[in-house]
Coordinates of C-alpha atoms in Angstrom, one line a residue:
L1 CA -141.6 -41.5 12.3
G2 CA -140.0 -38.6 14.3
G3 CA -137.4 -38.8 16.6
A4 CA -133.9 -37.4 17.9
A5 CA -130.6 -37.3 15.7
G6 CA -128.9 -40.2 15.8
D7 CA -131.5 -43.0 17.4
P8 CA -131.5 -45.8 15.7
V9 CA -133.6 -47.5 12.4
L10 CA -133.9 -51.0 13.1
A11 CA -134.6 -53.2 9.8
A12 CA -138.6 -54.4 10.2
A13 CA -137.8 -58.6 9.3
D14 CA -135.2 -60.5 7.6
G15 CA -134.4 -59.9 4.5
R16 CA -131.5 -58.1 1.5
V17 CA -130.7 -54.6 1.1
V18 CA -130.8 -54.1 -2.3
Y19 CA -130.0 -50.3 -2.2
A20 CA -128.2 -47.7 0.6
G21 CA -127.1 -44.9 -1.4
A22 CA -128.2 -41.0 -1.3
G23 CA -129.4 -41.3 -4.8
L24 CA -133.2 -41.2 -5.4
R25 CA -133.8 -36.8 -4.9
G26 CA -136.4 -36.3 -1.9
Y27 CA -135.9 -39.6 0.0
G28 CA -131.7 -37.9 1.6
N29 CA -129.5 -41.5 2.5
L30 CA -131.9 -44.0 2.2
I31 CA -132.1 -48.9 2.8
I32 CA -133.6 -50.8 0.9
V33 CA -135.1 -54.1 2.5
K34 CA -136.1 -57.2 0.3
H35 CA -137.0 -59.6 2.3
N36 CA -139.2 -62.0 -0.3
N37 CA -140.5 -61.9 -3.7
T38 CA -143.7 -60.2 -3.0
Y39 CA -142.1 -57.6 0.0
L40 CA -140.0 -54.3 0.6
T41 CA -139.0 -51.7 3.1
A42 CA -137.9 -48.5 2.3
Y43 CA -135.9 -46.3 5.8
A44 CA -135.3 -42.8 4.4
H45 CA -133.2 -39.4 5.9
N46 CA -130.9 -41.1 8.1
Q47 CA -127.7 -39.5 8.8
A48 CA -125.8 -42.8 8.4
L49 CA -125.9 -45.5 7.0
L50 CA -124.6 -49.0 8.3
V51 CA -125.1 -51.0 6.4
K52 CA -124.9 -52.0 2.6
E53 CA -125.9 -53.6 -0.5
D54 CA -125.6 -56.9 -1.3
Q55 CA -125.3 -57.6 3.1
A56 CA -128.2 -59.7 4.4
V57 CA -130.0 -57.9 7.7
R58 CA -132.0 -59.6 10.2
K59 CA -135.8 -58.2 11.7
G60 CA -134.0 -55.3 14.8
Q61 CA -130.7 -55.6 13.0
K62 CA -129.4 -52.1 13.5
I63 CA -129.1 -51.0 10.0
A64 CA -128.8 -46.5 10.2
E65 CA -129.5 -43.9 12.3
M66 CA -131.7 -40.8 11.7
G67 CA -131.8 -38.2 10.6
A68 CA -132.7 -34.6 8.4
V69 CA -130.4 -35.3 5.3
D70 CA -133.9 -34.1 2.3
A71 CA -135.7 -33.4 5.2
D72 CA -136.9 -30.4 7.2
A73 CA -136.5 -32.4 10.2
V74 CA -135.1 -34.8 12.3
V75 CA -137.7 -38.2 10.8
L76 CA -137.7 -41.6 9.8
H77 CA -138.9 -41.8 6.4
F78 CA -140.5 -45.3 6.0
E79 CA -142.2 -47.7 3.9
V80 CA -143.9 -51.0 3.7
R81 CA -143.7 -52.1 -0.5
K82 CA -146.4 -54.5 -1.7
D83 CA -145.4 -55.9 -4.6
G84 CA -144.1 -53.0 -6.2
K85 CA -147.0 -50.3 -4.1
P86 CA -147.3 -48.8 -1.3
V87 CA -149.2 -50.5 2.2
D88 CA -150.0 -48.8 5.8
P89 CA -147.4 -50.1 7.1
L90 CA -150.6 -51.4 10.1
G91 CA -152.0 -53.6 8.7
V92 CA -148.9 -55.8 8.0
L93 CA -146.5 -55.8 10.5
P94 CA -147.0 -57.0 13.8
A95 CA -148.2 -55.8 17.1
R96 CA -146.4 -53.9 19.1

């Protein structure tokens, strides 16, 4: 997803932050939110992380700022994972 440096990154749904850091090569500053026992969302390449591990987040809460950390351009790499496997976000997220 494209945008400008500093644009807000919002949580897709309520959940708990299970990872916030830069330890996974290729993802830059990454946040992973666990929503329930089935779904996780991942938000990568952020310039600033605004949440910490084990923090509860609400749908629409600003959790990061877009950036280009470990990427060629400002971009948000967004993933939805169901039972650990990536799925098409358009099939599980509500319409805008």
